[in-house]
Amino acid sequence: MFVDSHCHLDFPDLAAREDAVLAAMAANRVGHALCVSVKLEDFPRVLALAERHANLFASVGVHPDNDDVEEPDDARLGTLADHPKVVAIGETGLDYHWQKDAPEWQRARFRTHIRAARACGKPLIIHTRSAAADTLRLMREEDAAGAGGVMHCFTETREVAEAALDLGFYISFSGIVTFRNAAELKAVAQYVPLDRLLIETDAPYLAPVPHRGKTNEPAWVVHVAEEIARLRNEPLEHIAAATTENFFRLFRHARRS
Ligand SMILES: [Zn+2]
Ligand SMILES: [Zn+2]
């Protein structure tokens, strides 16, 4: 069985076909998926998915790309995270690709999430884009290692992976690892220790080969696992078993259904 460690099933394209998305997961042996929040306004819909389906889990957080949304404080995140199906804080982090002026509010929001995660004992889902140095610096300054978590949709260098691993973090690969032009990332996927590796879709984005360009969905996480198995010269079943075990070790509040 496989786990999609990061998807957005509340987004319109996927929410409109909820039953079909769940059926395709089952048909492809994708046993569980983590539905990740990007803003508090949408959190009730993310949580409702996890409440409707035993094999879905939720996180709570505000994505660094979202300005003009409710700004969370630690107490609010802690209150919302106090639910048995909320297994993580995030997604949070820094994104200087879309916010090119690297605004201070992104760093303040990231610090808030790290503190909330430490306080409530739930791990972090960290998004980082064009901001690796600041992401790692804030993780160290706020003791993100005390909460643990995952660097999701990893696209950084081996050195950044090494620094995150040193902080006790897991590394999650998305469909990007299946892209022909991702040579450096493929090398990182060979390097990360098997017991720190996760797989994800980030659906509806980033559909893996051979579905590139379509609306992604959790069933297709299998293609990410296949590529990692090929790169590491390991049987697919080893990658499936290890990434599933890693998921439930990291997100220890998630119950297998
Ligand atoms: Zn992200
Ligand atoms: Zn995401």
Short mmCIF file of C-alpha atoms and ligand atoms in Angstrom, two decimals:
data_model
loop_
_atom_site.label_atom_id
_atom_site.label_comp_id
_atom_site.label_asym_id
_atom_site.label_seq_id
_atom_site.Cartn_x
_atom_site.Cartn_y
_atom_site.Cartn_z
CA MET A 1 0.00 0.00 0.00
CA PHE A 2 1.05 3.59 -0.70
CA VAL A 3 0.37 6.86 1.15
CA ASP A 4 0.04 10.25 -0.53
CA SER A 5 1.65 12.43 2.14
CA HIS A 6 0.47 15.75 0.64
CA CYS A 7 -2.55 16.65 -1.47
CA HIS A 8 -5.30 19.27 -1.68
CA LEU A 9 -8.56 17.36 -2.13
CA ASP A 10 -10.58 20.40 -1.05
CA PHE A 11 -9.52 22.32 -4.20
CA PRO A 12 -12.46 22.60 -6.65
CA ASP A 13 -11.26 20.21 -9.39
CA LEU A 14 -10.83 17.39 -6.89
CA ALA A 15 -13.65 18.24 -4.49
CA ALA A 16 -16.12 18.00 -7.36
CA ARG A 17 -15.09 14.36 -7.95
CA GLU A 18 -14.51 13.24 -4.37
CA ASP A 19 -15.99 9.75 -4.77
CA ALA A 20 -14.09 9.06 -8.00
CA VAL A 21 -10.83 10.30 -6.44
CA LEU A 22 -11.29 7.99 -3.45
CA ALA A 23 -12.22 5.05 -5.72
CA ALA A 24 -9.12 5.59 -7.86
CA MET A 25 -6.96 5.60 -4.72
CA ALA A 26 -8.39 2.24 -3.68
CA ALA A 27 -7.94 0.78 -7.17
CA ASN A 28 -4.26 1.83 -7.15
CA ARG A 29 -3.51 0.62 -3.61
CA VAL A 30 -3.13 4.16 -2.27
CA GLY A 31 -4.45 3.44 1.19
CA HIS A 32 -4.21 6.86 2.82
CA ALA A 33 -3.72 10.54 1.99
CA LEU A 34 -2.99 13.68 3.98
CA CYS A 35 -5.15 16.68 2.99
CA VAL A 36 -3.10 19.81 3.56
CA SER A 37 -4.51 23.23 4.50
CA VAL A 38 -3.36 26.41 2.80
CA LYS A 39 -5.60 28.94 4.56
CA LEU A 40 -7.77 28.98 7.66
CA GLU A 41 -10.83 30.04 5.69
CA ASP A 42 -10.75 26.63 3.91
CA PHE A 43 -9.72 24.53 6.91
CA PRO A 44 -13.31 23.40 7.72
CA ARG A 45 -13.55 21.81 4.26
CA VAL A 46 -10.19 20.08 4.67
CA LEU A 47 -11.19 18.76 8.09
CA ALA A 48 -14.59 17.63 6.76
CA LEU A 49 -12.81 15.42 4.21
CA ALA A 50 -10.83 13.76 6.99
CA GLU A 51 -13.99 13.35 9.07
CA ARG A 52 -15.89 11.76 6.15
CA HIS A 53 -13.18 9.24 5.24
CA ALA A 54 -11.25 7.12 7.73
CA ASN A 55 -8.24 6.96 5.39
CA LEU A 56 -7.86 10.73 4.97
CA PHE A 57 -6.07 13.00 7.44
CA ALA A 58 -5.87 16.79 7.72
CA SER A 59 -3.32 19.47 8.57
CA VAL A 60 -3.87 23.08 9.61
CA GLY A 61 -1.84 26.04 8.41
CA VAL A 62 -1.50 29.02 6.10
CA HIS A 63 0.63 28.75 2.96
CA PRO A 64 3.39 31.36 2.53
CA ASP A 65 1.95 32.42 -0.86
CA ASN A 66 -1.37 33.49 0.64
CA ASP A 67 -1.56 37.16 1.49
CA ASP A 68 -4.89 38.82 2.19
CA VAL A 69 -6.10 35.89 4.32
CA GLU A 70 -6.72 35.39 8.05
CA GLU A 71 -3.34 35.60 9.78
CA PRO A 72 -2.91 32.76 12.29
CA ASP A 73 -1.45 33.08 15.77
CA ASP A 74 -0.07 30.17 17.80
CA ALA A 75 -3.16 29.89 19.96
CA ARG A 76 -5.54 29.71 17.00
CA LEU A 77 -3.41 27.05 15.25
CA GLY A 78 -3.20 25.09 18.49
CA THR A 79 -6.97 25.17 18.96
CA LEU A 80 -7.66 24.03 15.39
CA ALA A 81 -4.99 21.31 15.62
CA ASP A 82 -6.65 19.87 18.72
CA HIS A 83 -8.64 17.28 16.78
CA PRO A 84 -7.79 13.59 16.35
CA LYS A 85 -7.72 13.78 12.54
CA VAL A 86 -5.42 16.80 12.42
CA VAL A 87 -1.99 15.20 12.27
CA ALA A 88 0.28 18.10 11.25
CA ILE A 89 0.85 21.87 11.17
CA GLY A 90 1.20 23.41 7.69
CA GLU A 91 1.77 23.87 5.00
CA THR A 92 4.05 26.65 6.09
CA GLY A 93 7.46 27.94 5.13
CA LEU A 94 8.91 30.54 2.78
CA ASP A 95 8.36 31.19 -0.91
CA TYR A 96 10.42 33.97 -2.47
CA HIS A 97 9.54 32.77 -5.96
CA TRP A 98 6.01 34.14 -5.83
CA GLN A 99 6.78 36.82 -3.23
CA LYS A 100 9.96 38.17 -4.78
CA ASP A 101 10.39 40.96 -2.23
CA ALA A 102 10.82 38.31 0.52
CA PRO A 103 8.36 40.01 2.88
CA GLU A 104 8.89 39.97 6.62
CA TRP A 105 5.32 38.72 7.19
CA GLN A 106 6.26 35.39 5.57
CA ARG A 107 9.04 34.84 8.10
CA ALA A 108 6.84 35.94 11.01
CA ARG A 109 4.09 33.53 9.88
CA PHE A 110 6.59 30.69 9.51
CA ARG A 111 7.91 31.30 13.05
CA THR A 112 4.33 31.22 14.35
CA HIS A 113 3.73 27.82 12.76
CA ILE A 114 6.97 26.37 14.16
CA ARG A 115 6.05 27.55 17.66
CA ALA A 116 2.53 26.15 17.33
CA ALA A 117 3.87 22.79 16.17
CA ARG A 118 6.25 22.58 19.13
CA ALA A 119 3.47 23.56 21.53
CA CYS A 120 0.90 21.04 20.24
CA GLY A 121 3.37 18.22 19.52
CA LYS A 122 2.38 17.78 15.88
CA PRO A 123 4.98 17.79 13.07
CA LEU A 124 5.50 20.51 10.44
CA ILE A 125 4.83 20.37 6.70
CA ILE A 126 7.36 22.82 5.24
CA HIS A 127 7.15 24.42 1.81
CA THR A 128 10.30 26.17 0.59
CA ARG A 129 10.93 27.76 -2.78
CA SER A 130 13.81 30.10 -3.72
CA ALA A 131 14.30 30.59 0.02
CA ALA A 132 16.34 27.63 1.27
CA ALA A 133 18.87 29.56 3.35
CA ASP A 134 16.24 31.55 5.26
CA THR A 135 14.06 28.46 5.67
CA LEU A 136 16.88 26.53 7.31
CA ARG A 137 17.90 29.54 9.40
CA LEU A 138 14.39 29.99 10.81
CA MET A 139 14.07 26.24 11.39
CA ARG A 140 17.22 26.43 13.54
CA GLU A 141 16.30 29.69 15.31
CA GLU A 142 12.84 28.40 16.27
CA ASP A 143 13.97 24.83 17.05
CA ALA A 144 11.85 23.17 14.37
CA ALA A 145 13.73 19.97 15.20
CA GLY A 146 11.72 19.93 18.43
CA ALA A 147 8.54 19.45 16.38
CA GLY A 148 9.98 17.46 13.47
CA GLY A 149 8.35 17.30 10.09
CA VAL A 150 8.81 17.05 6.37
CA MET A 151 10.28 19.19 3.59
CA HIS A 152 7.43 18.72 1.16
CA CYS A 153 7.68 18.70 -2.65
CA PHE A 154 11.44 18.81 -2.33
CA THR A 155 13.21 20.58 -5.21
CA GLU A 156 16.37 21.84 -3.51
CA THR A 157 19.98 20.66 -3.64
CA ARG A 158 21.55 17.71 -1.92
CA GLU A 159 23.19 20.15 0.56
CA VAL A 160 19.78 21.50 1.60
CA ALA A 161 18.47 17.93 1.95
CA GLU A 162 21.46 17.10 4.13
CA ALA A 163 20.82 20.12 6.38
CA ALA A 164 17.13 19.19 6.75
CA LEU A 165 18.01 15.56 7.48
CA ASP A 166 20.46 16.79 10.14
CA LEU A 167 17.51 18.60 11.78
CA GLY A 168 15.65 15.27 11.87
CA PHE A 169 13.34 16.13 8.98
CA TYR A 170 11.93 13.84 6.31
CA ILE A 171 12.18 14.60 2.58
CA SER A 172 9.11 14.20 0.38
CA PHE A 173 9.28 13.83 -3.41
CA SER A 174 6.47 14.77 -5.77
CA GLY A 175 5.85 14.13 -9.48
CA ILE A 176 8.71 16.53 -10.27
CA VAL A 177 11.11 13.63 -9.66
CA THR A 178 9.58 11.86 -12.69
CA PHE A 179 10.29 14.81 -15.03
CA ARG A 180 12.98 14.23 -17.62
CA ASN A 181 14.79 17.50 -16.84
CA ALA A 182 15.09 16.85 -13.07
CA ALA A 183 18.56 15.24 -13.06
CA GLU A 184 19.78 16.98 -9.90
CA LEU A 185 16.59 16.07 -8.01
CA LYS A 186 16.81 12.45 -9.15
CA ALA A 187 20.30 12.35 -7.58
CA VAL A 188 18.84 13.68 -4.30
CA ALA A 189 16.20 10.92 -4.41
CA GLN A 190 19.03 8.38 -4.61
CA TYR A 191 20.83 9.99 -1.68
CA VAL A 192 18.09 10.41 0.98
CA PRO A 193 18.10 7.49 3.48
CA LEU A 194 15.19 5.12 2.88
CA ASP A 195 13.87 5.64 6.41
CA ARG A 196 13.47 9.43 5.82
CA LEU A 197 11.75 9.33 2.47
CA LEU A 198 8.12 10.23 1.76
CA ILE A 199 6.11 10.41 -1.47
CA GLU A 200 3.35 12.84 -2.40
CA THR A 201 1.35 14.22 -5.30
CA ASP A 202 0.66 17.83 -4.21
CA ALA A 203 -2.53 17.22 -6.24
CA PRO A 204 -4.12 18.93 -8.13
CA TYR A 205 -0.67 20.25 -9.17
CA LEU A 206 2.42 18.55 -10.59
CA ALA A 207 0.98 15.40 -12.17
CA PRO A 208 3.77 12.86 -12.66
CA VAL A 209 4.81 11.34 -15.96
CA PRO A 210 2.85 9.81 -17.80
CA HIS A 211 0.02 12.18 -16.75
CA ARG A 212 2.04 15.41 -16.89
CA GLY A 213 -0.13 18.48 -17.45
CA LYS A 214 -3.36 16.88 -16.24
CA THR A 215 -5.18 17.47 -12.93
CA ASN A 216 -3.16 15.37 -10.49
CA GLU A 217 -4.76 13.06 -7.91
CA PRO A 218 -3.56 10.84 -5.06
CA ALA A 219 -3.89 7.60 -7.08
CA TRP A 220 -0.94 8.78 -9.17
CA VAL A 221 1.50 8.83 -6.24
CA VAL A 222 2.31 5.32 -7.44
CA HIS A 223 4.22 6.86 -10.38
CA VAL A 224 6.39 8.82 -7.94
CA ALA A 225 7.14 5.60 -6.04
CA GLU A 226 7.94 3.78 -9.29
CA GLU A 227 10.46 6.42 -10.32
CA ILE A 228 12.14 6.38 -6.91
CA ALA A 229 12.30 2.56 -7.02
CA ARG A 230 13.91 2.76 -10.47
CA LEU A 231 16.42 5.41 -9.38
CA ARG A 232 17.42 3.47 -6.27
CA ASN A 233 17.33 0.09 -8.00
CA GLU A 234 14.97 -1.31 -5.38
CA PRO A 235 11.74 -3.28 -5.72
CA LEU A 236 8.64 -1.07 -5.78
CA GLU A 237 7.28 -2.97 -2.79
CA HIS A 238 10.26 -1.84 -0.66
CA ILE A 239 9.59 1.79 -1.52
CA ALA A 240 5.87 1.34 -0.81
CA ALA A 241 6.49 -0.32 2.55
CA ALA A 242 9.21 2.12 3.67
CA THR A 243 7.36 5.30 2.72
CA THR A 244 4.17 4.03 4.38
CA GLU A 245 6.04 3.12 7.56
CA ASN A 246 7.80 6.51 7.50
CA PHE A 247 4.49 8.32 7.10
CA PHE A 248 2.94 6.71 10.17
CA ARG A 249 6.14 7.16 12.18
CA LEU A 250 6.34 10.89 11.40
CA PHE A 251 2.60 11.63 11.59
CA ARG A 252 2.15 9.60 14.74
CA HIS A 253 -1.39 10.87 15.35
CA ALA A 254 -2.54 9.25 12.08
CA ARG A 255 -4.33 5.94 12.60
CA ARG A 256 -4.24 3.27 9.90
CA SER A 257 -7.69 2.39 8.60
ZN ZN B 1 3.74 23.55 -1.07
ZN ZN B 2 0.68 21.78 -1.22
#
